[in-house]
Amino acid sequence: MLLWLVKIFLLTHKYQVKYYNENKIEKDIVITFNGIYGYEKQLRFIDEKLAEDGYSVVNIQYPTVDDKIAEMTNKYIVPTIDEQVKN
């Protein structure tokens, strides 16, 4: 029961994509995403610094306990990268 509560309240994240400096691309696009159990806010400092340096930054937060790593990559990360490459 305790493990289930930890999984539900601490380890489950919603899918979220956050953009930094997307309208002013001076350099390449940098895509950041957290490892297992990470949150977008853990990379916010790095994302903001990259944006200050002229990079367009896309941060992907994905649900980390719902699927296997390969499935999460195909479901959340690949489509976001494909969208950025098309633009």
PDB file of C-alpha atoms in Angstrom:
ATOM      1  CA  MET A   1       0.000   0.000   0.000  1.00  0.00           C
ATOM      2  CA  LEU A   2       2.775   2.430   0.897  1.00  0.00           C
ATOM      3  CA  LEU A   3       4.580   1.788  -2.391  1.00  0.00           C
ATOM      4  CA  TRP A   4       1.353   2.464  -4.297  1.00  0.00           C
ATOM      5  CA  LEU A   5       0.878   5.791  -2.452  1.00  0.00           C
ATOM      6  CA  VAL A   6       4.465   6.807  -3.183  1.00  0.00           C
ATOM      7  CA  LYS A   7       3.981   5.964  -6.850  1.00  0.00           C
ATOM      8  CA  ILE A   8       0.722   7.904  -7.120  1.00  0.00           C
ATOM      9  CA  PHE A   9       1.714  11.029  -5.199  1.00  0.00           C
ATOM     10  CA  LEU A  10       5.466  11.347  -5.655  1.00  0.00           C
ATOM     11  CA  LEU A  11       6.450   9.558  -8.838  1.00  0.00           C
ATOM     12  CA  THR A  12       3.593  10.260 -11.228  1.00  0.00           C
ATOM     13  CA  HIS A  13       4.007  13.321 -13.438  1.00  0.00           C
ATOM     14  CA  LYS A  14       1.730  14.796 -16.025  1.00  0.00           C
ATOM     15  CA  TYR A  15       2.953  15.222 -19.573  1.00  0.00           C
ATOM     16  CA  GLN A  16       4.081  18.802 -20.071  1.00  0.00           C
ATOM     17  CA  VAL A  17       6.183  20.662 -22.629  1.00  0.00           C
ATOM     18  CA  LYS A  18       7.613  24.038 -21.641  1.00  0.00           C
ATOM     19  CA  TYR A  19       9.276  26.414 -24.094  1.00  0.00           C
ATOM     20  CA  TYR A  20      11.947  28.998 -23.321  1.00  0.00           C
ATOM     21  CA  ASN A  21      12.986  31.714 -25.799  1.00  0.00           C
ATOM     22  CA  GLU A  22      11.017  30.033 -28.587  1.00  0.00           C
ATOM     23  CA  ASN A  23      10.360  33.218 -30.551  1.00  0.00           C
ATOM     24  CA  LYS A  24      13.959  34.434 -30.579  1.00  0.00           C
ATOM     25  CA  ILE A  25      16.219  31.714 -31.909  1.00  0.00           C
ATOM     26  CA  GLU A  26      19.786  32.970 -32.133  1.00  0.00           C
ATOM     27  CA  LYS A  27      21.419  29.565 -31.821  1.00  0.00           C
ATOM     28  CA  ASP A  28      20.297  25.944 -32.009  1.00  0.00           C
ATOM     29  CA  ILE A  29      17.337  24.391 -30.232  1.00  0.00           C
ATOM     30  CA  VAL A  30      18.128  22.495 -27.026  1.00  0.00           C
ATOM     31  CA  ILE A  31      15.696  19.844 -25.811  1.00  0.00           C
ATOM     32  CA  THR A  32      15.933  18.898 -22.146  1.00  0.00           C
ATOM     33  CA  PHE A  33      14.044  16.220 -20.283  1.00  0.00           C
ATOM     34  CA  ASN A  34      14.379  14.730 -16.861  1.00  0.00           C
ATOM     35  CA  GLY A  35      15.449  11.251 -16.036  1.00  0.00           C
ATOM     36  CA  ILE A  36      13.185   8.863 -14.255  1.00  0.00           C
ATOM     37  CA  TYR A  37      11.210  10.554 -11.459  1.00  0.00           C
ATOM     38  CA  GLY A  38      12.463  14.028 -12.388  1.00  0.00           C
ATOM     39  CA  TYR A  39      10.460  17.231 -12.693  1.00  0.00           C
ATOM     40  CA  GLU A  40      10.629  20.136 -15.138  1.00  0.00           C
ATOM     41  CA  LYS A  41      11.498  22.531 -12.334  1.00  0.00           C
ATOM     42  CA  GLN A  42      14.723  20.623 -11.624  1.00  0.00           C
ATOM     43  CA  LEU A  43      16.074  21.745 -15.012  1.00  0.00           C
ATOM     44  CA  ARG A  44      14.511  25.215 -14.995  1.00  0.00           C
ATOM     45  CA  PHE A  45      17.763  26.975 -14.009  1.00  0.00           C
ATOM     46  CA  ILE A  46      19.668  25.304 -16.857  1.00  0.00           C
ATOM     47  CA  ASP A  47      16.833  25.946 -19.323  1.00  0.00           C
ATOM     48  CA  GLU A  48      16.694  29.636 -18.401  1.00  0.00           C
ATOM     49  CA  LYS A  49      20.481  30.034 -18.684  1.00  0.00           C
ATOM     50  CA  LEU A  50      20.484  28.404 -22.115  1.00  0.00           C
ATOM     51  CA  ALA A  51      17.670  30.745 -23.190  1.00  0.00           C
ATOM     52  CA  GLU A  52      19.655  33.740 -21.904  1.00  0.00           C
ATOM     53  CA  ASP A  53      22.559  32.565 -24.063  1.00  0.00           C
ATOM     54  CA  GLY A  54      20.339  32.645 -27.160  1.00  0.00           C
ATOM     55  CA  TYR A  55      19.205  29.049 -27.412  1.00  0.00           C
ATOM     56  CA  SER A  56      15.588  28.072 -27.896  1.00  0.00           C
ATOM     57  CA  VAL A  57      14.880  25.504 -25.188  1.00  0.00           C
ATOM     58  CA  VAL A  58      12.150  22.877 -25.015  1.00  0.00           C
ATOM     59  CA  ASN A  59      11.730  21.020 -21.729  1.00  0.00           C
ATOM     60  CA  ILE A  60       9.724  17.804 -21.770  1.00  0.00           C
ATOM     61  CA  GLN A  61       8.245  16.396 -18.580  1.00  0.00           C
ATOM     62  CA  TYR A  62       6.667  13.001 -19.069  1.00  0.00           C
ATOM     63  CA  PRO A  63       4.879  10.476 -16.856  1.00  0.00           C
ATOM     64  CA  THR A  64       7.706   8.266 -15.665  1.00  0.00           C
ATOM     65  CA  VAL A  65       5.948   5.292 -14.149  1.00  0.00           C
ATOM     66  CA  ASP A  66       3.287   4.517 -16.729  1.00  0.00           C
ATOM     67  CA  ASP A  67       5.341   2.857 -19.494  1.00  0.00           C
ATOM     68  CA  LYS A  68       8.728   1.363 -20.266  1.00  0.00           C
ATOM     69  CA  ILE A  69      11.502   3.773 -21.286  1.00  0.00           C
ATOM     70  CA  ALA A  70      11.256   2.932 -25.002  1.00  0.00           C
ATOM     71  CA  GLU A  71       7.480   3.435 -24.945  1.00  0.00           C
ATOM     72  CA  MET A  72       7.792   6.777 -23.116  1.00  0.00           C
ATOM     73  CA  THR A  73      10.414   7.924 -25.598  1.00  0.00           C
ATOM     74  CA  ASN A  74       8.216   7.108 -28.584  1.00  0.00           C
ATOM     75  CA  LYS A  75       5.099   8.560 -26.984  1.00  0.00           C
ATOM     76  CA  TYR A  76       6.423  11.842 -25.522  1.00  0.00           C
ATOM     77  CA  ILE A  77       9.961  12.712 -26.581  1.00  0.00           C
ATOM     78  CA  VAL A  78      10.126  11.729 -30.267  1.00  0.00           C
ATOM     79  CA  PRO A  79       6.964  13.670 -31.274  1.00  0.00           C
ATOM     80  CA  THR A  80       8.248  16.822 -29.572  1.00  0.00           C
ATOM     81  CA  ILE A  81      11.623  16.546 -31.292  1.00  0.00           C
ATOM     82  CA  ASP A  82       9.934  15.869 -34.645  1.00  0.00           C
ATOM     83  CA  GLU A  83       7.788  18.980 -34.181  1.00  0.00           C
ATOM     84  CA  GLN A  84      10.868  21.118 -33.522  1.00  0.00           C
ATOM     85  CA  VAL A  85      12.728  19.726 -36.534  1.00  0.00           C
ATOM     86  CA  LYS A  86       9.789  20.558 -38.823  1.00  0.00           C
ATOM     87  CA  ASN A  87       9.750  24.166 -37.627  1.00  0.00           C
TER      88      ASN A  87
END
